[in-house]
Amino acid sequence: MRVLDLSLLLGDAQADRVVPPTGFTAQLTLFTSAAMSFLAVFALALSLATGRVAETWSEALARASTIRISAPEGQLDAQTRAVEQVLATTPGIASFRVIPDAEQAQLLEPWLGPGLPLDDLPLPRLIEVIEDARGFAPDGLRLRLAAEAPGAVLDDHTRWRRPLVEAAEGLRWLGLLSLALIGGAMAGMITLAAQAALAANRQIIEVLRLVGARDVYIAGAFTRRFTHRAGLGALLGAGLGLVAIALLPGNDSAGSFLTGLGFQGVGWITPAFIPPVAAAVAFLATRSAALRMLGRLS
Amino acid sequence: MIELDNVGYSYGRGGALLSDITLRLAPGSFHFLTGPSGAGKTTLLKLCYLELHPTVGRVHLYGVDGTRMTRDDVARTRQSIGVVHQDCRFLDHLSVAENIALPLTVSSRPVPGQDLHDLLHWVGLRNQAGQLPPELSGGERQRAALARAVMTDPQIIIADEPTGNIDWEMSLKLLGLLVELNRMGKTVMIATHDLALIRAAKSQVATRVLRIQAGRLTLAGADL
């Protein structure tokens, strides 16, 4: 028996007519495929969006580090100069700058309110460090800072960056897992619908066997019917899903992560793969169910 | 054409329904298979067209051992055996003409319009070609089933109680068609418990009457 008969895909108008056109399995397959494809669009959007977020956070935070200098009043400037000298001679650093008091006040304003009397607070001095493509060795820099400026502490953001990136990566995998589960659930439901259709049409199958129809011919008639229905349902579901995603608020309107859930650029093309994948799932599920059932007949 | 060598058949773990059956259907022969209800007439016919496989012995069709055939081989072989059932089953959503053409359709062969027309004319269903099977009477259904059975021009026609659900007049009409097929050189085998039908056939054509009794096949006596 051939593994893949092209007539199963290309269609045969005469063969398709041997299967009665109506029945609840038709609506069930159409609805299941549409609903699953609608959900698949969201899972795909989640996966792509979290992938983008993980990449952005990973890149942006990995490039920037901060050195905090806490020292007694008389030593602050001297330690700042020492840190600057260390940074100037450290490979892997693209640039650095001491954050001015005014900018520091701006950063603190959301927490401490406007009109902050910075002079009265023992605030540490902050130096923003931007690394180049090679990057610097944080452990080596810490050792040199400890030797030249004991009050300087390097914060390379790794400590709090890693869980965020891991969470975003986790969400991306969750999205992909959801896609796999949706595909599996769709295959299961279409298999059940196909089995119901085959059982309901058992007499037709027996007649076809009696007049000399081969198993691939009978399976093909059912498989094509279910593949077309699943493909059509997926087209509708994916279309509705895309419209729903497009109607979500843009990520520039509120700036939060959730409003960034959607597609960007070529990402909008990815849902176009859902209908053919759904049709392929239906094809394999129905064909397998049909051949299994036919194998049990004499 | 069909040879059964020491064939036996039993359903599940029950006792043997048929045993030690040896039978050869020569080309152009006309056989009746008779016996009481439940004797195994239908089972024997199913063994002949490979809907069932024997639990003992071998069935050869056109010289090929049925046990060595794949499912596809069996499907292809059925194209060269016309089968008519008592409860002739059709695809009720297709027209009578489409049902008769079904053996060609399922093998993706073209359906010659003239042949189909002639066949419908031969069985007297020219005016019912476009109707759906549920709209036909019992006799019309049997004739449609016979037309479907001969659509691929098979050399063997097997009929299982073809006159079981129709009146005597229609039975004779159907028998006439089967006798005509036999005169054209086809091998015919009919299972029936209708002795009057067998007598009517014997007056038209040379027949051989087989009887199944207690699971064994015997040649019926001259009383038939």
Coordinates of C-alpha atoms in Angstrom, one line a residue:
Chain A
M1 CA 0.0 0.0 0.0
R2 CA 1.4 3.4 -1.0
V3 CA 2.3 5.7 1.9
L4 CA 0.9 8.7 0.1
D5 CA -1.5 8.6 -2.8
L6 CA -1.5 12.0 -4.6
S7 CA -5.2 11.5 -5.5
L8 CA -5.9 11.8 -1.8
L9 CA -4.8 15.4 -2.0
L10 CA -5.7 16.5 -5.5
G11 CA -9.3 15.4 -5.4
D12 CA -11.5 13.3 -7.5
A13 CA -15.0 14.7 -8.1
Q14 CA -16.5 11.3 -8.7
A15 CA -14.9 9.7 -5.7
D16 CA -15.9 12.6 -3.5
R17 CA -19.6 12.0 -4.4
V18 CA -19.6 8.5 -2.9
V19 CA -19.6 10.1 0.5
P20 CA -22.9 11.7 1.5
P21 CA -22.4 15.4 1.7
T22 CA -24.2 16.2 5.0
G23 CA -24.0 15.2 8.6
F24 CA -23.2 16.7 12.0
T25 CA -19.5 15.7 11.5
A26 CA -19.2 18.3 8.8
Q27 CA -20.2 21.1 11.2
L28 CA -18.2 19.6 14.0
T29 CA -15.0 19.5 11.9
L30 CA -15.6 23.0 10.6
F31 CA -16.2 24.5 14.0
T32 CA -13.4 22.6 15.7
S33 CA -10.9 23.7 13.1
A34 CA -12.1 27.3 13.2
A35 CA -12.0 27.5 17.0
M36 CA -8.6 25.8 17.2
S37 CA -7.1 28.0 14.5
F38 CA -8.5 31.1 16.3
L39 CA -6.7 30.0 19.4
A40 CA -3.6 29.1 17.5
V41 CA -3.3 32.7 16.2
F42 CA -3.2 33.9 19.8
A43 CA -0.7 31.3 20.8
L44 CA 1.4 32.2 17.9
A45 CA 1.2 35.9 18.7
L46 CA 2.1 35.2 22.4
S47 CA 5.1 33.1 21.3
L48 CA 6.4 35.7 18.9
A49 CA 5.7 38.7 21.2
T50 CA 7.5 37.0 24.2
G51 CA 10.3 36.0 21.9
R52 CA 10.7 39.7 20.9
V53 CA 10.5 40.8 24.6
A54 CA 13.1 38.3 25.7
E55 CA 15.5 39.4 22.9
T56 CA 15.0 43.1 23.6
W57 CA 15.5 42.7 27.4
S58 CA 18.4 40.4 26.9
E59 CA 20.2 42.8 24.4
A60 CA 19.3 46.1 26.0
L61 CA 20.1 45.1 29.6
A62 CA 23.2 43.2 28.7
R63 CA 24.8 46.2 27.2
A64 CA 24.2 48.6 30.1
S65 CA 25.8 48.4 33.6
T66 CA 26.0 50.7 36.5
I67 CA 28.8 51.5 39.0
R68 CA 27.6 52.9 42.3
I69 CA 30.2 54.8 44.4
S70 CA 29.4 55.2 48.1
A71 CA 32.2 57.0 49.9
P72 CA 32.7 59.7 52.6
E73 CA 32.3 63.3 51.4
G74 CA 35.9 64.0 51.0
Q75 CA 36.7 60.8 49.0
L76 CA 33.8 60.7 46.6
D77 CA 35.5 62.8 43.8
A78 CA 38.8 60.9 44.2
Q79 CA 37.1 57.5 44.0
T80 CA 35.1 58.7 41.0
R81 CA 38.3 59.7 39.2
A82 CA 39.9 56.4 40.1
V83 CA 36.9 54.5 38.7
E84 CA 37.0 56.6 35.5
Q85 CA 40.6 55.7 35.1
V86 CA 39.9 52.0 35.6
L87 CA 37.0 52.1 33.1
A88 CA 39.2 54.0 30.5
T89 CA 41.7 51.1 30.6
T90 CA 39.3 48.2 30.7
P91 CA 38.8 46.4 27.4
G92 CA 35.2 45.8 26.2
I93 CA 33.8 49.1 27.4
A94 CA 32.4 51.4 24.6
S95 CA 31.6 54.4 26.8
F96 CA 30.8 55.5 30.3
R97 CA 29.5 58.7 31.9
V98 CA 28.9 60.0 35.4
I99 CA 25.2 60.6 35.8
P100 CA 24.7 64.2 36.7
D101 CA 22.8 65.2 39.9
A102 CA 19.9 66.7 37.9
E103 CA 19.4 63.4 36.0
Q104 CA 19.6 61.4 39.2
A105 CA 16.9 63.7 40.7
Q106 CA 14.8 62.9 37.7
L107 CA 15.2 59.2 38.2
L108 CA 14.3 59.5 41.9
E109 CA 11.4 61.9 41.3
P110 CA 8.7 59.2 40.7
W111 CA 9.5 57.7 44.1
L112 CA 10.4 60.7 46.2
G113 CA 8.4 63.4 44.6
P114 CA 9.5 66.7 42.9
G115 CA 11.7 69.4 44.5
L116 CA 14.1 66.8 45.9
P117 CA 16.8 68.3 48.2
L118 CA 19.6 66.2 46.8
D119 CA 22.2 68.1 48.8
D120 CA 20.7 66.9 52.1
L121 CA 20.7 63.2 51.0
P122 CA 23.8 61.0 51.1
L123 CA 23.2 59.7 47.6
P124 CA 25.8 57.5 45.9
R125 CA 27.4 58.7 42.7
L126 CA 26.3 56.6 39.6
I127 CA 28.4 55.9 36.5
E128 CA 26.6 54.3 33.5
V129 CA 28.8 51.9 31.6
I130 CA 28.0 50.8 28.0
E131 CA 29.9 47.8 26.8
D132 CA 31.0 47.2 23.2
A133 CA 30.3 44.1 21.1
R134 CA 33.0 42.1 22.9
G135 CA 31.8 43.0 26.4
F136 CA 33.9 43.2 29.5
A137 CA 34.7 40.6 32.2
P138 CA 32.6 41.7 35.2
D139 CA 34.6 39.7 37.7
G140 CA 37.9 41.2 36.6
L141 CA 36.4 44.7 36.7
R142 CA 35.1 44.1 40.2
L143 CA 38.6 43.1 41.4
R144 CA 40.2 46.2 39.9
L145 CA 37.5 48.5 41.4
A146 CA 38.0 46.9 44.8
A147 CA 41.6 47.7 44.6
E148 CA 41.4 51.3 43.2
A149 CA 38.0 52.5 44.6
P150 CA 36.8 50.5 47.6
G151 CA 33.4 52.3 47.7
A152 CA 32.6 51.3 44.0
V153 CA 30.1 48.5 43.4
L154 CA 29.5 47.2 39.9
D155 CA 25.9 46.2 39.1
D156 CA 25.8 44.5 35.7
H157 CA 22.1 43.8 36.0
T158 CA 22.7 40.1 35.6
R159 CA 21.1 39.4 38.9
W160 CA 17.7 40.8 38.0
R161 CA 17.9 40.6 34.3
R162 CA 18.2 36.8 34.2
P163 CA 14.8 35.9 35.8
L164 CA 13.1 38.4 33.4
V165 CA 14.7 37.0 30.4
E166 CA 14.0 33.4 31.6
A167 CA 10.4 34.4 32.2
A168 CA 10.0 35.8 28.7
E169 CA 11.7 32.7 27.3
G170 CA 9.4 30.5 29.3
L171 CA 6.4 32.3 27.9
R172 CA 7.7 31.8 24.4
W173 CA 8.0 28.1 25.0
L174 CA 4.5 28.1 26.6
G175 CA 3.2 29.7 23.4
L176 CA 4.9 27.0 21.3
L177 CA 3.6 24.3 23.7
S178 CA 0.1 25.7 23.4
L179 CA 0.4 25.5 19.6
A180 CA 1.4 21.8 19.9
L181 CA -1.5 21.1 22.3
I182 CA -4.0 22.9 20.0
G183 CA -2.7 20.8 17.1
G184 CA -3.0 17.7 19.1
A185 CA -6.5 18.5 20.4
M186 CA -7.6 19.3 16.8
A187 CA -6.2 16.0 15.6
G188 CA -8.1 14.2 18.3
M189 CA -11.4 15.9 17.7
I190 CA -11.2 15.5 13.9
T191 CA -10.3 11.8 14.4
L192 CA -13.4 11.4 16.5
A193 CA -15.5 13.2 14.0
A194 CA -14.0 11.1 11.2
Q195 CA -14.6 7.9 13.1
A196 CA -18.2 8.9 13.7
A197 CA -18.6 9.6 10.0
L198 CA -17.0 6.3 9.0
A199 CA -19.3 4.4 11.5
A200 CA -22.4 6.3 10.2
N201 CA -21.4 5.4 6.6
R202 CA -20.4 1.8 7.3
Q203 CA -23.0 0.5 4.8
I204 CA -21.7 2.7 2.1
I205 CA -18.2 1.4 2.8
E206 CA -19.4 -2.2 2.6
V207 CA -21.1 -1.4 -0.8
L208 CA -17.9 0.2 -2.1
R209 CA -15.8 -2.8 -1.0
L210 CA -18.3 -5.1 -2.6
V211 CA -18.0 -3.4 -6.0
G212 CA -14.2 -3.5 -5.8
A213 CA -13.1 -0.2 -4.3
R214 CA -9.6 -0.3 -2.9
D215 CA -9.0 1.0 0.7
V216 CA -7.1 4.0 -0.5
Y217 CA -10.0 5.0 -2.7
I218 CA -12.5 4.8 0.1
A219 CA -10.1 6.4 2.6
G220 CA -9.4 9.1 0.1
A221 CA -13.0 10.1 -0.4
F222 CA -13.4 10.6 3.4
T223 CA -10.0 12.2 3.8
R224 CA -10.5 14.8 1.1
R225 CA -13.9 15.7 2.6
F226 CA -12.4 16.2 6.1
T227 CA -9.3 17.9 4.8
H228 CA -11.3 20.5 2.9
R229 CA -13.6 21.1 5.9
A230 CA -10.7 21.5 8.3
G231 CA -8.9 23.8 5.8
L232 CA -11.9 26.0 5.4
G233 CA -12.6 26.1 9.1
A234 CA -8.9 27.0 9.8
L235 CA -9.1 29.8 7.2
L236 CA -12.1 31.3 8.9
G237 CA -10.7 30.9 12.4
A238 CA -7.3 32.3 11.5
G239 CA -8.9 35.2 9.7
L240 CA -11.0 36.0 12.7
G241 CA -8.0 35.6 15.0
L242 CA -6.0 38.1 12.9
V243 CA -8.8 40.6 13.0
A244 CA -9.0 40.3 16.8
I245 CA -5.2 40.7 17.1
A246 CA -5.3 43.7 14.8
L247 CA -8.0 45.3 17.0
L248 CA -5.9 45.0 20.2
P249 CA -4.4 48.3 21.5
G250 CA -1.0 49.0 19.9
N251 CA 2.1 48.7 22.1
D252 CA 2.8 52.4 21.8
S253 CA -0.5 53.4 23.3
A254 CA 0.1 52.2 26.9
G255 CA 3.6 50.9 26.7
S256 CA 3.1 47.8 28.7
F257 CA 4.0 44.2 27.7
L258 CA 0.5 43.0 27.2
T259 CA -0.4 45.7 24.7
G260 CA 2.6 44.5 22.7
L261 CA 0.9 41.1 22.2
G262 CA 0.6 40.9 18.4
F263 CA 2.5 40.5 15.2
Q264 CA 5.2 42.8 13.8
G265 CA 6.6 43.0 10.3
V266 CA 6.8 39.5 8.6
G267 CA 5.2 38.1 11.8
W268 CA 1.8 39.0 10.2
I269 CA 2.5 36.3 7.6
T270 CA 2.9 33.5 10.1
P271 CA -0.8 32.8 10.7
A272 CA -1.1 32.1 6.9
F273 CA 0.6 28.7 7.8
I274 CA -2.2 27.8 10.2
P275 CA -4.8 26.7 7.5
P276 CA -2.4 24.4 5.6
V277 CA -1.1 22.9 8.8
A278 CA -4.7 22.4 10.1
A279 CA -5.6 20.7 6.8
A280 CA -2.5 18.5 7.0
V281 CA -3.4 17.5 10.6
A282 CA -6.9 16.7 9.4
F283 CA -5.6 14.7 6.4
L284 CA -3.3 12.6 8.6
A285 CA -5.9 12.1 11.4
T286 CA -8.7 11.1 9.0
R287 CA -6.6 8.9 6.7
S288 CA -5.2 7.0 9.7
A289 CA -8.7 6.6 11.2
A290 CA -10.1 5.5 7.8
L291 CA -7.4 3.0 7.0
R292 CA -7.6 1.6 10.6
M293 CA -11.3 1.0 10.3
L294 CA -11.1 -0.4 6.8
G295 CA -8.4 -2.8 8.0
R296 CA -10.9 -4.2 10.4
L297 CA -13.4 -5.0 7.7
S298 CA -13.1 -8.2 5.7
Chain B
M1 CA -12.8 -20.1 -12.3
I2 CA -13.6 -20.7 -8.7
E3 CA -12.1 -23.7 -6.9
L4 CA -12.6 -24.6 -3.3
D5 CA -10.3 -27.3 -1.9
N6 CA -11.4 -29.0 1.3
V7 CA -12.6 -25.7 2.6
G8 CA -14.0 -25.3 6.1
Y9 CA -15.3 -22.3 8.0
S10 CA -16.2 -21.6 11.6
Y11 CA -17.3 -18.3 13.2
G12 CA -15.3 -17.5 16.3
R13 CA -14.8 -20.4 18.6
G14 CA -18.1 -22.1 17.6
G15 CA -18.2 -25.4 15.7
A16 CA -17.6 -25.6 12.0
L17 CA -20.4 -24.2 9.9
L18 CA -18.9 -25.6 6.8
S19 CA -16.4 -28.4 6.5
D20 CA -14.6 -30.3 3.8
I21 CA -16.2 -28.4 0.9
T22 CA -14.6 -29.1 -2.5
L23 CA -16.1 -27.4 -5.5
R24 CA -15.1 -26.3 -8.9
L25 CA -17.1 -23.9 -11.0
A26 CA -16.3 -24.4 -14.6
P27 CA -16.5 -21.5 -17.1
G28 CA -20.0 -21.1 -18.5
S29 CA -21.6 -23.4 -15.8
F30 CA -24.9 -22.6 -14.1
H31 CA -25.1 -23.7 -10.4
F32 CA -27.8 -23.5 -7.8
L33 CA -26.9 -23.7 -4.1
T34 CA -29.8 -24.7 -1.9
G35 CA -30.4 -25.9 1.6
P36 CA -32.3 -24.9 4.7
S37 CA -32.0 -21.4 6.3
G38 CA -28.8 -21.1 8.4
A39 CA -27.1 -24.0 6.5
G40 CA -24.3 -21.7 5.4
K41 CA -25.3 -20.8 1.8
T42 CA -24.4 -17.1 2.2
T43 CA -21.2 -18.1 4.0
L44 CA -20.2 -20.3 1.1
L45 CA -20.9 -17.6 -1.4
K46 CA -18.9 -15.1 0.7
L47 CA -16.0 -17.5 0.6
C48 CA -16.3 -17.6 -3.2
Y49 CA -15.9 -13.9 -3.6
L50 CA -13.4 -13.5 -0.7
E51 CA -15.5 -11.5 1.6
L52 CA -14.6 -14.3 4.1
H53 CA -11.4 -16.4 4.2
P54 CA -11.7 -20.1 5.0
T55 CA -10.5 -21.3 8.3
V56 CA -9.4 -24.5 6.7
G57 CA -8.5 -25.3 3.1
R58 CA -8.0 -23.0 0.1
V59 CA -10.0 -20.9 -2.3
H60 CA -8.6 -20.2 -5.8
L61 CA -10.1 -17.5 -7.9
Y62 CA -9.0 -17.4 -11.6
G63 CA -6.2 -19.7 -10.5
V64 CA -4.9 -17.4 -7.7
D65 CA -4.9 -18.6 -4.1
G66 CA -7.1 -16.2 -2.2
T67 CA -5.1 -16.5 1.0
R68 CA -2.1 -15.0 -0.8
M69 CA -4.0 -12.0 -2.0
T70 CA -3.5 -8.6 -0.5
R71 CA -6.6 -6.4 0.3
D72 CA -5.9 -4.6 -3.0
D73 CA -5.8 -7.8 -4.9
V74 CA -9.1 -8.9 -3.4
A75 CA -10.6 -5.5 -4.4
R76 CA -9.3 -5.9 -8.0
T77 CA -10.6 -9.5 -8.1
R78 CA -14.1 -8.4 -7.0
Q79 CA -14.2 -6.3 -10.2
S80 CA -14.3 -9.5 -12.1
I81 CA -17.1 -11.1 -10.0
G82 CA -20.6 -9.7 -10.1
V83 CA -22.4 -10.1 -6.8
V84 CA -26.2 -9.6 -6.2
H85 CA -27.6 -9.7 -2.7
Q86 CA -31.1 -10.3 -1.4
D87 CA -31.0 -7.0 0.4
C88 CA -29.3 -5.3 -2.5
R89 CA -27.5 -2.3 -1.0
F90 CA -27.0 0.9 -2.9
L91 CA -25.6 4.4 -2.2
D92 CA -29.0 6.0 -1.6
H93 CA -27.7 9.6 -2.4
L94 CA -26.6 8.6 -5.9
S95 CA -29.0 8.0 -8.8
V96 CA -29.7 4.5 -10.1
A97 CA -27.5 5.1 -13.1
E98 CA -24.6 6.3 -10.9
N99 CA -25.0 3.2 -8.7
I100 CA -24.9 0.9 -11.7
A101 CA -21.8 2.6 -12.9
L102 CA -20.2 2.4 -9.4
P103 CA -17.8 -0.6 -10.1
L104 CA -16.2 1.5 -12.9
T105 CA -16.2 4.7 -10.9
V106 CA -14.4 3.2 -8.0
S107 CA -11.7 1.9 -10.2
S108 CA -11.4 5.4 -11.9
R109 CA -12.4 4.0 -15.2
P110 CA -14.5 6.0 -17.7
V111 CA -18.2 5.0 -17.8
P112 CA -19.2 4.5 -21.5
G113 CA -22.5 6.2 -21.8
Q114 CA -23.8 3.8 -24.5
D115 CA -23.0 0.8 -22.4
L116 CA -24.8 2.2 -19.4
H117 CA -27.7 3.1 -21.6
D118 CA -27.8 -0.4 -23.0
L119 CA -27.5 -2.0 -19.6
L120 CA -30.4 0.1 -18.2
H121 CA -32.5 -0.9 -21.3
W122 CA -31.6 -4.6 -20.8
V123 CA -32.8 -4.7 -17.2
G124 CA -35.8 -2.5 -18.0
L125 CA -34.8 0.5 -15.9
R126 CA -34.2 3.1 -18.7
N127 CA -36.9 5.3 -17.2
Q128 CA -35.6 5.0 -13.7
A129 CA -32.0 6.0 -14.4
G130 CA -32.3 9.3 -12.7
Q131 CA -34.2 8.1 -9.7
L132 CA -32.8 7.4 -6.3
P133 CA -32.6 3.8 -5.1
P134 CA -35.2 4.2 -2.3
E135 CA -37.7 5.2 -5.0
L136 CA -37.5 1.8 -6.7
S137 CA -39.7 -1.2 -6.1
G138 CA -38.2 -4.5 -4.8
G139 CA -38.0 -6.0 -8.3
E140 CA -36.5 -2.9 -9.8
R141 CA -33.8 -2.9 -7.0
Q142 CA -32.9 -6.5 -7.9
R143 CA -32.6 -5.7 -11.5
A144 CA -30.5 -2.6 -10.7
A145 CA -28.3 -4.7 -8.5
L146 CA -27.9 -7.2 -11.4
A147 CA -27.0 -4.4 -13.8
R148 CA -24.4 -3.1 -11.3
A149 CA -23.0 -6.6 -11.0
V150 CA -22.4 -7.0 -14.7
M151 CA -21.2 -3.4 -15.4
T152 CA -17.6 -4.5 -15.4
D153 CA -18.4 -7.5 -17.7
P154 CA -17.3 -10.1 -15.1
Q155 CA -17.0 -13.8 -16.0
I156 CA -18.7 -14.9 -12.8
I157 CA -22.1 -13.8 -11.4
I158 CA -23.0 -14.8 -7.8
A159 CA -26.5 -14.1 -6.6
D160 CA -27.5 -14.6 -2.9
E161 CA -31.3 -15.2 -2.7
P162 CA -31.9 -12.7 -5.5
T163 CA -35.7 -13.5 -5.6
G164 CA -36.2 -13.6 -1.8
N165 CA -38.1 -10.3 -1.7
I166 CA -39.9 -10.2 -5.0
D167 CA -43.0 -11.8 -6.5
W168 CA -43.0 -14.8 -8.8
E169 CA -43.5 -12.9 -12.0
M170 CA -40.5 -10.6 -11.2
S171 CA -38.5 -13.7 -10.1
L172 CA -38.9 -15.3 -13.5
K173 CA -37.9 -12.0 -15.2
L174 CA -34.8 -11.9 -13.1
L175 CA -34.0 -15.5 -13.7
G176 CA -34.5 -14.8 -17.5
L177 CA -31.7 -12.2 -17.2
L178 CA -29.4 -14.6 -15.4
V179 CA -30.0 -17.3 -17.9
E180 CA -29.3 -14.9 -20.7
L181 CA -26.0 -14.0 -19.0
N182 CA -25.2 -17.7 -18.8
R183 CA -25.9 -18.1 -22.5
M184 CA -23.4 -15.3 -23.1
G185 CA -20.8 -17.6 -21.4
K186 CA -20.9 -16.2 -17.9
T187 CA -20.6 -18.6 -14.9
V188 CA -23.6 -18.2 -12.7
M189 CA -24.1 -19.4 -9.1
I190 CA -27.4 -18.7 -7.3
A191 CA -28.1 -19.5 -3.7
T192 CA -31.8 -20.0 -3.1
H193 CA -34.3 -22.1 -1.2
D194 CA -36.9 -21.5 -3.9
L195 CA -37.3 -24.9 -5.5
A196 CA -39.8 -23.6 -8.1
L197 CA -37.2 -21.2 -9.3
I198 CA -34.7 -24.0 -9.7
R199 CA -37.2 -26.1 -11.7
A200 CA -38.0 -23.1 -13.9
A201 CA -34.3 -22.6 -14.6
K202 CA -33.8 -26.3 -15.4
S203 CA -36.4 -26.0 -18.1
Q204 CA -34.3 -23.3 -19.8
V205 CA -30.6 -24.2 -19.2
A206 CA -28.4 -27.0 -18.0
T207 CA -27.9 -26.5 -14.3
R208 CA -26.2 -28.2 -11.4
V209 CA -27.9 -28.1 -8.1
L210 CA -25.8 -28.3 -4.9
R211 CA -27.2 -28.7 -1.4
I212 CA -25.6 -27.8 1.9
Q213 CA -26.6 -30.1 4.7
A214 CA -25.0 -30.4 8.1
G215 CA -22.1 -28.2 6.9
R216 CA -21.3 -30.4 3.9
L217 CA -21.9 -30.0 0.2
T218 CA -23.7 -32.7 -1.7
L219 CA -25.2 -32.9 -5.2
A220 CA -29.0 -32.7 -5.1
G221 CA -31.0 -35.6 -6.4
A222 CA -33.0 -35.8 -9.5
D223 CA -36.2 -34.7 -7.7
L224 CA -35.1 -31.2 -8.5

